[in-house]
Coordinates of C-alpha atoms and ligand atoms in Angstrom, one line a residue:
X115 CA 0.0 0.0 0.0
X116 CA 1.3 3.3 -0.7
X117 CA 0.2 6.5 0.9
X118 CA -2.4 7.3 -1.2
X119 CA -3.8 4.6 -0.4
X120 CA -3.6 4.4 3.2
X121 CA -5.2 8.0 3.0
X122 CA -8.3 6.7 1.5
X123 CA -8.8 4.5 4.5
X124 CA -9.0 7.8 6.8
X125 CA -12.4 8.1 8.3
X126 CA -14.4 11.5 8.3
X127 CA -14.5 13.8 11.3
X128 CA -18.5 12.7 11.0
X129 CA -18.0 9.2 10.9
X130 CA -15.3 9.6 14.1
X131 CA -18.2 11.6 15.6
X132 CA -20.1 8.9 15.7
X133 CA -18.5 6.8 17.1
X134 CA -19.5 4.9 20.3
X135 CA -16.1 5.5 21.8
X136 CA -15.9 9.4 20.7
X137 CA -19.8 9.6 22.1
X138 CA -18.2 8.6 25.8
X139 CA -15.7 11.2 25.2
X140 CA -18.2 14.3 24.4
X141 CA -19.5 13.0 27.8
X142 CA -16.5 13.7 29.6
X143 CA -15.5 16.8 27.5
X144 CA -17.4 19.6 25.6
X145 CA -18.5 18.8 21.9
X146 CA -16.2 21.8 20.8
X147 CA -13.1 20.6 22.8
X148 CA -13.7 17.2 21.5
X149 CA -14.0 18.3 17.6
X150 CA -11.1 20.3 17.9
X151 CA -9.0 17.9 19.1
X152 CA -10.2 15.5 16.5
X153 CA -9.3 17.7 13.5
X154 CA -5.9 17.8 15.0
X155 CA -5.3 15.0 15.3
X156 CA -6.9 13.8 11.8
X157 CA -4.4 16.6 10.3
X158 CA -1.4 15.0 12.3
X159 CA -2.4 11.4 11.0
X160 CA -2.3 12.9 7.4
X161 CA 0.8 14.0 7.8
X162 CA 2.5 11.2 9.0
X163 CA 0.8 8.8 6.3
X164 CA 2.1 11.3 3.8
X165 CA 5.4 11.0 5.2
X166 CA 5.6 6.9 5.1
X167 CA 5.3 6.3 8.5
X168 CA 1.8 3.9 7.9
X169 CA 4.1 1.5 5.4
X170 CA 3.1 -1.9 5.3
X171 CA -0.7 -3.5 5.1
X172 CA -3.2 -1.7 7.4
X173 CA -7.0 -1.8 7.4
X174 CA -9.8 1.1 8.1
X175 CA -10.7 -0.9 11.5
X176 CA -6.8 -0.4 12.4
X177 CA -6.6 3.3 11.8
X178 CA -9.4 4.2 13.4
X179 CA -8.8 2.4 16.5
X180 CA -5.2 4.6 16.6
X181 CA -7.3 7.7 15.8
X182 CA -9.5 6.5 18.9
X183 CA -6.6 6.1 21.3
X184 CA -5.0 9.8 19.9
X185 CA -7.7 11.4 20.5
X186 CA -8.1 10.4 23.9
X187 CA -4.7 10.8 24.9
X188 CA -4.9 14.1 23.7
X189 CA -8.0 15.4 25.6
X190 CA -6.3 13.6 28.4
X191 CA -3.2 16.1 27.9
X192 CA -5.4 19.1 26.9
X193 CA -7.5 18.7 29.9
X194 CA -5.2 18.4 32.9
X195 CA -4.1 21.8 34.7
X196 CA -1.4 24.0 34.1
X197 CA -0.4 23.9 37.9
X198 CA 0.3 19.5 38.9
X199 CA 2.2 17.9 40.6
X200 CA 5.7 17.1 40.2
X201 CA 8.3 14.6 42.2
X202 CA 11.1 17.1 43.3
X203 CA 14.3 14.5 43.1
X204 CA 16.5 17.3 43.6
X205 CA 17.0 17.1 47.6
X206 CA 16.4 21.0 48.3
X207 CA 13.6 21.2 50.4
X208 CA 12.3 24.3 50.3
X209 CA 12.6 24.4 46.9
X210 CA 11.3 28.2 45.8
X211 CA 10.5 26.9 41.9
X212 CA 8.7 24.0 43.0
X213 CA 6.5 25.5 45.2
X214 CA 8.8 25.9 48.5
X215 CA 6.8 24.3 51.2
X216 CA 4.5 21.1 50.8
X217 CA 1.6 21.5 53.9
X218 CA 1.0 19.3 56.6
X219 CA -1.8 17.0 55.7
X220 CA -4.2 17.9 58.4
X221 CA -4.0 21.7 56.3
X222 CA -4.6 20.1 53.3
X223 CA -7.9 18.0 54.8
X224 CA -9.0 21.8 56.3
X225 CA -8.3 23.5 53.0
X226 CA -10.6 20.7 51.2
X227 CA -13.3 20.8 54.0
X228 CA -13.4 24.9 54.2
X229 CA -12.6 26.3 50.6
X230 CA -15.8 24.9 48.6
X231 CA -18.3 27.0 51.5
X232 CA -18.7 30.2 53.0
X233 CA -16.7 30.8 55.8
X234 CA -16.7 33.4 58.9
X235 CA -13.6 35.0 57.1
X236 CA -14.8 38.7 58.8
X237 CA -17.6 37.7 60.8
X238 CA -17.8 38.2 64.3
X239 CA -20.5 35.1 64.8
X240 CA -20.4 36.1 69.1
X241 CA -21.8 39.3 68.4
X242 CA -23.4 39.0 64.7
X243 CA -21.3 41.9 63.4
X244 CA -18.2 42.5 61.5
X245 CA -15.1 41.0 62.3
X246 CA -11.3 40.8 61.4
X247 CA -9.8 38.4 59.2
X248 CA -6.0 39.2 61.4
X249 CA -8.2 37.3 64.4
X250 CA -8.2 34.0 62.7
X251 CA -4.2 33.3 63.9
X252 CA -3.9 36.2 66.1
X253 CA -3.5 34.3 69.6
X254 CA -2.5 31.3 67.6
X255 CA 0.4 33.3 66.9
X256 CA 0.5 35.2 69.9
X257 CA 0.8 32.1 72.0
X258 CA 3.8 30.5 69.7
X259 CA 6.1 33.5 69.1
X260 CA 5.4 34.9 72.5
X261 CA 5.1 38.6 70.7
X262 CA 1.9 41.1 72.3
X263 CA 0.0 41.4 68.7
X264 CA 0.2 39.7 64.9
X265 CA -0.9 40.2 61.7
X266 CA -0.5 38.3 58.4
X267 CA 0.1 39.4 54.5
X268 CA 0.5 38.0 51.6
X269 CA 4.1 37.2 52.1
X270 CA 7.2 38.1 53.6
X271 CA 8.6 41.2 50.9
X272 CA 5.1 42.3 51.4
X273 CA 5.3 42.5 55.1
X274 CA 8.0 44.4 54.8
X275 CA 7.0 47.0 52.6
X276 CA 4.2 47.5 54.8
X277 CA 5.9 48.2 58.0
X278 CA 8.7 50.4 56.4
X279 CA 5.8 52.0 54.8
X280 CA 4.1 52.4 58.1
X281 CA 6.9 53.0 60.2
X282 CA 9.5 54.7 58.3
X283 CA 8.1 56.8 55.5
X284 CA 9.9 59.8 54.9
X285 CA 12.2 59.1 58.0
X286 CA 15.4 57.3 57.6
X287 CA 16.3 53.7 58.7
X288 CA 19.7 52.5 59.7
X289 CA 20.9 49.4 58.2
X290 CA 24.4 47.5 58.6
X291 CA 26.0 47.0 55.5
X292 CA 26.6 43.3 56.1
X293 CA 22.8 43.1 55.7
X294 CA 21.9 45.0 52.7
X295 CA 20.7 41.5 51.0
X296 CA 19.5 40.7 47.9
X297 CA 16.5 37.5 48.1
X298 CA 15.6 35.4 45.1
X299 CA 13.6 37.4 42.7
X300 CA 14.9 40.8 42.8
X301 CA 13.8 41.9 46.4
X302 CA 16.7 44.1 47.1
X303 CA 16.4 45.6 50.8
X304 CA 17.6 49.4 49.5
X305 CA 14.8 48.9 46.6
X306 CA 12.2 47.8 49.3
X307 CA 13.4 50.7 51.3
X308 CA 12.7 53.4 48.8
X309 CA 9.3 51.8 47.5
X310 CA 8.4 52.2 51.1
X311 CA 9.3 56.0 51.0
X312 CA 12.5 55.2 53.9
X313 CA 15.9 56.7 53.3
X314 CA 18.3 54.4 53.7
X315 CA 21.7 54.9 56.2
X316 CA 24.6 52.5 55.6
X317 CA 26.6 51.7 58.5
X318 CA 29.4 49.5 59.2
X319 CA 31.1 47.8 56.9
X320 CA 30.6 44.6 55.0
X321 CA 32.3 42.2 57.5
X322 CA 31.8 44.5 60.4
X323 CA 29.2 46.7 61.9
X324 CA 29.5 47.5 66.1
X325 CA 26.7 49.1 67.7
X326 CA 28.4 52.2 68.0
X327 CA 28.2 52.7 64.4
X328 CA 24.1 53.0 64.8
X329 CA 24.7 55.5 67.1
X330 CA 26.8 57.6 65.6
X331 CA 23.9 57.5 62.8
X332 CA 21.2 58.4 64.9
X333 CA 19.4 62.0 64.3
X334 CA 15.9 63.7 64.6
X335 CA 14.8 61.8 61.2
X336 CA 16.2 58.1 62.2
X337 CA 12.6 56.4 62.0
X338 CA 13.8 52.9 62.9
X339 CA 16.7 50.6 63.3
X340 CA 16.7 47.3 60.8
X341 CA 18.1 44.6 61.2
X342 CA 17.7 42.0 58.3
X343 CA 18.6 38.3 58.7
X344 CA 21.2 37.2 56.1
X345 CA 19.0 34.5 55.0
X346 CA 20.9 33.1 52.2
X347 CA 24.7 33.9 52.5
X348 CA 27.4 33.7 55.2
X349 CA 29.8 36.4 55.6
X350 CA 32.9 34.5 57.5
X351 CA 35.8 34.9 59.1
X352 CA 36.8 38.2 60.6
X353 CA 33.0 39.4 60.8
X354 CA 30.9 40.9 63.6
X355 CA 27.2 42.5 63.4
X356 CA 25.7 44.5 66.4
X357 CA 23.0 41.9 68.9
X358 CA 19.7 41.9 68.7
X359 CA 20.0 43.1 72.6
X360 CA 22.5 45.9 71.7
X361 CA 19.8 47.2 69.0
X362 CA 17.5 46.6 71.5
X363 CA 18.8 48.4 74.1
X364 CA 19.9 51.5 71.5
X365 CA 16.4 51.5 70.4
X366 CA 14.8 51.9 74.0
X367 CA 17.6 54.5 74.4
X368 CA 16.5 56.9 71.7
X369 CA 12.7 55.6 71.6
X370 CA 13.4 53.9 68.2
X371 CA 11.5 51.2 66.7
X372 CA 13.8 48.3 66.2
X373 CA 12.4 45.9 63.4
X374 CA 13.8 42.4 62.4
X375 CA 13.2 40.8 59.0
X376 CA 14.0 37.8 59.9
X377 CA 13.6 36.0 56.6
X378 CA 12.2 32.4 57.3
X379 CA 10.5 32.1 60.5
X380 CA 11.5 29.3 62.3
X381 CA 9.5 28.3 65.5
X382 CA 11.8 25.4 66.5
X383 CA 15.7 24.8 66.7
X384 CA 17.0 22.2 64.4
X385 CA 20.1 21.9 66.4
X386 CA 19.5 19.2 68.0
X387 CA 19.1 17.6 64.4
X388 CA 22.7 18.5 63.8
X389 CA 21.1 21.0 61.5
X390 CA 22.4 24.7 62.1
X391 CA 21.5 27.6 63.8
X392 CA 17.9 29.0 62.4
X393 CA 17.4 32.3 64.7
X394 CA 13.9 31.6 65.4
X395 CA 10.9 33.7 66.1
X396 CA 11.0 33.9 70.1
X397 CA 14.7 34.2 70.5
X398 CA 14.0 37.7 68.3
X399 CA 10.8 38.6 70.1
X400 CA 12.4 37.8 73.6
X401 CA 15.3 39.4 72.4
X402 CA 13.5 42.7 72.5
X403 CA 12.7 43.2 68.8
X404 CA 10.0 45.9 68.8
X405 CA 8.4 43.9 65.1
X406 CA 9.5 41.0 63.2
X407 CA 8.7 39.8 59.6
X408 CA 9.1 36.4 58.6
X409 CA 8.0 34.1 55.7
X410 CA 5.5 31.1 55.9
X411 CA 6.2 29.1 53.1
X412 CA 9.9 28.9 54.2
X413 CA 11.2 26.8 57.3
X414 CA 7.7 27.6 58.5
X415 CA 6.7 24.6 56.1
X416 CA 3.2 26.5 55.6
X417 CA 1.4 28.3 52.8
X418 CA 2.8 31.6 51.4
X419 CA 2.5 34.5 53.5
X420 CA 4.2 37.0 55.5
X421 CA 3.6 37.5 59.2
X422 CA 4.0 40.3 61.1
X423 CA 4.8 40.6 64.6
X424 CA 5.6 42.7 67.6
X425 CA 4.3 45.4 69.7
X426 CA 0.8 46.0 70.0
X427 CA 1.1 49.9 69.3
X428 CA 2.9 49.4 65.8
X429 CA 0.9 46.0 64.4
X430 CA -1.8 48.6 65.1
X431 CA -0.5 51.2 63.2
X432 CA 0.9 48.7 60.1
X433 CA -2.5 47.1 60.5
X434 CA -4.2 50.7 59.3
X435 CA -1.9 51.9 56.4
X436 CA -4.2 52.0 53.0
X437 CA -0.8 49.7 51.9
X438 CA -2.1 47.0 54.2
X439 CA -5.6 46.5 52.0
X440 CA -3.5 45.7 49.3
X441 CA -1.6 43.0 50.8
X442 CA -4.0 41.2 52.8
X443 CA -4.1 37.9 53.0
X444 CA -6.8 35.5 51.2
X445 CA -9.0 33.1 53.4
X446 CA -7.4 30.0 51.8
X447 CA -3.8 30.9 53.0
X448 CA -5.0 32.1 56.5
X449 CA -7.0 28.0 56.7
X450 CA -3.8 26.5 55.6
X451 CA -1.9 29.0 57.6
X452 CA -4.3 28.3 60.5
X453 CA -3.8 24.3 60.4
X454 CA -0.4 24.7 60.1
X455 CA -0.2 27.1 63.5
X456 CA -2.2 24.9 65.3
X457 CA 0.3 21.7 64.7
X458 CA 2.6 24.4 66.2
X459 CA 0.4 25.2 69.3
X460 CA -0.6 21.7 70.2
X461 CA 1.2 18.8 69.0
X462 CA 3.5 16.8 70.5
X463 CA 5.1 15.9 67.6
X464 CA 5.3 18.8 65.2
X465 CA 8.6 17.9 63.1
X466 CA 7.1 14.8 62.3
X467 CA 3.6 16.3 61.1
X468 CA 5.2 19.2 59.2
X469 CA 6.6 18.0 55.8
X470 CA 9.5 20.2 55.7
X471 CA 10.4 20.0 59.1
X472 CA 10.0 15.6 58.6
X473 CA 12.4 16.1 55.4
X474 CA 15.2 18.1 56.9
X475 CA 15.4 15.7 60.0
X476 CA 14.9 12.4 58.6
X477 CA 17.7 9.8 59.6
X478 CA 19.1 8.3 57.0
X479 CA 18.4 5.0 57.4
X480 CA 15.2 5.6 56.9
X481 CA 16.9 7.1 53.4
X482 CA 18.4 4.4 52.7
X483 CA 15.2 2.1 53.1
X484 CA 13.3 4.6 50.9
X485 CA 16.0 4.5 48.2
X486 CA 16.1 0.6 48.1
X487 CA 12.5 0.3 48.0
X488 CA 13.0 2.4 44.9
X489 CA 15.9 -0.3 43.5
X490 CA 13.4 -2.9 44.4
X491 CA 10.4 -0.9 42.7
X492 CA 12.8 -0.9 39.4
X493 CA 13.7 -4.4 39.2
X494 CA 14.0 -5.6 35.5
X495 CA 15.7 -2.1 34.4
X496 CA 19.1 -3.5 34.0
X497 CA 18.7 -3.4 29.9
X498 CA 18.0 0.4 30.0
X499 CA 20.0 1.4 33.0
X500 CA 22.3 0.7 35.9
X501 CA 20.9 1.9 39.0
X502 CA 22.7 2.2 42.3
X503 CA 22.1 4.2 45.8
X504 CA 25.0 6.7 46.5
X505 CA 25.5 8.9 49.6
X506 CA 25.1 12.7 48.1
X507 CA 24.2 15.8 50.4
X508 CA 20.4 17.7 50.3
X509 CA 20.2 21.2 50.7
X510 CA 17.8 23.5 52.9
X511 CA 17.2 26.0 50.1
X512 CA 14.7 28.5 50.0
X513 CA 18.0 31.0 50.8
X514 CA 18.3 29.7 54.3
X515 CA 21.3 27.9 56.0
X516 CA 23.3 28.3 52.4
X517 CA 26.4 26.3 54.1
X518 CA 24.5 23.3 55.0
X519 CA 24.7 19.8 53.7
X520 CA 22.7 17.0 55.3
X521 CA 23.6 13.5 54.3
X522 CA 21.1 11.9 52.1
X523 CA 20.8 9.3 49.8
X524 CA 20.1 9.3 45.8
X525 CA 18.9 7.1 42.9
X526 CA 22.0 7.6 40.4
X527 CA 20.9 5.9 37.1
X528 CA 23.3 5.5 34.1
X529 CA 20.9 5.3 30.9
X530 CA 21.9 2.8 28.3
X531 CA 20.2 3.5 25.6
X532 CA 19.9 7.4 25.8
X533 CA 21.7 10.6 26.7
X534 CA 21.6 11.9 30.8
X535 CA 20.3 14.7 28.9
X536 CA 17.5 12.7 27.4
X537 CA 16.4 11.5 30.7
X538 CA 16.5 14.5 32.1
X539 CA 13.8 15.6 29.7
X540 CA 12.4 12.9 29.3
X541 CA 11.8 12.7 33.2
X542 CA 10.8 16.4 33.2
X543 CA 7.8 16.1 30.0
X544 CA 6.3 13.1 31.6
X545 CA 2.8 12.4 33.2
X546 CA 3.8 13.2 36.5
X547 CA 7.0 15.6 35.6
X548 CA 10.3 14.2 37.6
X549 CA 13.2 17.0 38.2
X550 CA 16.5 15.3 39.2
X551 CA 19.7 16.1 38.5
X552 CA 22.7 15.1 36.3
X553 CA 26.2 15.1 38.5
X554 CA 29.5 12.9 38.0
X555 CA 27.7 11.8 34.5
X556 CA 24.7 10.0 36.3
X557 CA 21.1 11.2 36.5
X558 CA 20.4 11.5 40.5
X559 CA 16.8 11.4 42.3
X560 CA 17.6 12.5 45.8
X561 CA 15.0 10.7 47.6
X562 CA 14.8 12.8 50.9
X563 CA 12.4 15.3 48.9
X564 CA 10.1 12.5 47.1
X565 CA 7.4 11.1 49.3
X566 CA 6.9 7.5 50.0
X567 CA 3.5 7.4 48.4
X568 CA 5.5 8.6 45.0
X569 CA 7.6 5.8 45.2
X570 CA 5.7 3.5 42.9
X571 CA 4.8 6.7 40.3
X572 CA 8.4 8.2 40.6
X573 CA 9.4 4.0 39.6
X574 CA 6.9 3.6 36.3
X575 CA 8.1 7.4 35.3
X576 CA 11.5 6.0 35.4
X577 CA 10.7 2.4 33.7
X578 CA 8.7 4.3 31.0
X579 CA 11.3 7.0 29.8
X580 CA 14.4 4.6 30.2
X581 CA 12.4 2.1 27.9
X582 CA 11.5 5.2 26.0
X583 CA 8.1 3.5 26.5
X584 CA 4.8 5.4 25.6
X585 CA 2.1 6.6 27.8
X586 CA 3.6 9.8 28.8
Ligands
PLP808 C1 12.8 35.1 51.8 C2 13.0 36.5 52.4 C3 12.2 37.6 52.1 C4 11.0 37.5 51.2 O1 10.0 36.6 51.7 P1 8.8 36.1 50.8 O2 7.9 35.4 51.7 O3 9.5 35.2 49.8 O4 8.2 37.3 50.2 C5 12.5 38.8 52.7 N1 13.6 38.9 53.5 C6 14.4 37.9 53.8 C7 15.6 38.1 54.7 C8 14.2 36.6 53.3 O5 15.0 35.6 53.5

């Protein structure tokens, strides 16, 4: 048969229409969606008859059951979000591309349960009247960071905008230069600053800044004192930057604000994980921080937002700048948000119930038993690939503790029959999108970040690109 031929066996986009299976389909999709995708993929057929690829003997039974199973595939693709889920193999936890933090399932089982219905979002139901959305997490909050008041935003750059804006407009704020950092993204605190209307005074030096250097930069305009956390770099060796109780005390001196932007809030110390030093959110409060601003999609390991927190006077004053309307925080972030606290406030066992918090800490022979499942889970590969488990180092990311490694264990594969580069796509275009890495010529999964119950996906992703296997 030659092409011309094999085109005369083409059905019709009638006769496809009507079709029992095609009939099912218009059930599941509209008829427009369904006639489009038909067309295409008639036109695609055509185009690969013409150019050979239907060689041999084939009947009008044969083609149209391809058509069929096309066409399926195809609404199948067309239909499925934008936004899905992805197995991060890549070992950084808070990883800000793939969504930084993964929320505790008990948020997820309140977000389900609360975001389909109306909610009391700003209603006071005690007294029938209005109410405010900042006293959904206020003693939440209040209770775990210690501070007198709280209010939430959007997120963290957001927060801080706000309370220069608040606070510092048209005043000047003193800032070490150790600390003038830049965060993922382009938030640039001397850019924030002027946004916010705040002049920005340098003091110090980039390795050094003494207390004594704030002073001396103290006048009738100084509007606060900032100190900003270096989230995601390390200045080391011969360094020093003025104490949170020296700004403190300064502050209290002059009767100056002193704000913290303290990056990723943490609530609890990792150090006894033989993870390092996280300032968290009390020792700042406790150490007489007058407001602090910190993340809570970072360590926090909750939804995006920024949370603001400190003394009652100023949350009150941040809490009524016109700024403040157009930063507020939506009611599915403060029920995530308020799940998440609560795991905080009440559990015995919070680094176990908060994913990020489970990821960071986990021993790693439980690793190790995760990554061999995954060998066992791939048994039969040895024609596409040779797999081993190798000892590799995971990362916090999200631009805090930059200098830390934890031990982990990975998947390195070594493809056969196809580039590491080839892998690495093909991993990244499939159903459920993998993202590993490629290191020392071998493609690595580094299982600390993948959840068990993505073992068995994560393994038939793997099976199906190696074998360059369809069904993608
Ligand atoms: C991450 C970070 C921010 C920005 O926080 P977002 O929640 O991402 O807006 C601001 N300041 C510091 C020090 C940070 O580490």
């Amino acid at each position: 048969m030659n092409s011309i031929d094999v085109l005369r066996l083409l059905p019709s986009v009638d006769q496809m229409l009507r079709k029992p299976e095609v009939q099912d389909m218009m059930e599941r999709h509209a008829r427009a969606t369904v006639t489009e995708a038909l067309r295409r993929v008639l036109q695609e057929t055509r185009q690969s008859i013409m150019e050979d690829e239907y060689n041999g003997e084939i009947s009008a039974g044969a083609i149209e059951g391809r058509l069929v199973r096309a066409l399926d595939e195809r609404l199948k693709k067309e239909s499925r979000g934008k936004l899905r889920e992805v197995i991060n193999g890549t070992g950084v936890v808070i990883h800000t591309n793939l969504g930084r933090s993964p929320v505790a399932e008990k948020a997820v089982d309140d977000l389900a349960r609360l975001s389909g219905v109306y909610v009391n979002l700003e209603y006071d139901l005690q007294s029938g009247g209005r109410g405010s959305r900042h006293d959904i997490v206020r003693d939440l909050l209040r209770d775990i960071t210690g501070a007198e008041d709280c209010m939430v935003v959007n997120n963290n750059a957001a927060a801080v905008l706000l309370v220069l804006s608040a606070m510092a407009s048209g005043k000047e704020v003193i800032v070490s230069r150790g600390e003038l950092v830049e965060i993922g993204g382009s938030f640039r605190v001397p850019e924030v600053m002027e946004q916010g209307g705040a002049r920005l005074v340098e003091v110090g030096t980039t390795n050094k800044t003494y207390i004594e250097d704030y002073r001396r930069a103290i006048n009738e305009n100084t509007g606060l004192l900032l100190k900003v956390h270096t989230s995601n770099y390390r200045i080391c060796g011969f360094t020093r930057q003025a104490s949170r109780e020296e700004l403190a005390a300064l502050g209290r001196e002059f009767g100056i604000p002193v704000v913290e932007d303290l990056g990723s809030g943490m609530f609890v110390d990792l150090g006894e994980y033989g993870i390092g030093h996280e300032p968290t959110v009390q020792d700042s409060i406790r150490s007489g921080m007058d407001i602090v601003t910190f993340s809570g999609d970072k360590l926090l390991g909750g939804p995006q937002a920024g949370i603001i927190a400190g003394r009652k006077e100023y949350i009150r004053k941040i809490a009524k700048h016109p700024l403040a309307r157009a930063v507020r925080v939506d009611r599915l972030t403060l029920s995530v948000l308020e799940s998440t606290l609560r795991i905080y406030a009440e559990s015995e066992r919070v680094v176990e119930r908060i994913p990020v918090l489970s990821m960071l800490t986990m021993p790693v022979d439980r690793l190790k038993r995760r990554a061999e499942r995954l060998v066992e889970l791939l048994a039969g590969i040895e024609p596409y690939a040779e797999i081993a488990v190798e000892t590799e180092y995971s990362q916090v990311g999200g631009g805090s503790l930059p200098l830390e490694r934890i031990e982990t264990r990975v998947l390195s594969v070594q493809p056969k029959s196809m580039t590491l580069n080839q892998l690495e796509e093909g991993l990244r275009m499939a159903n459920t999108p993998v993202i590993g890495r490629i290191a020392r010529d071998r493609f690595l999964i580094d299982v600390r970040t993948v959840f068990d119950h993505q073992l068995p996906v994560l393994a038939k992703m793997l099976a199906m690109v190696l074998s360059g296997g369809g069904d993608r």
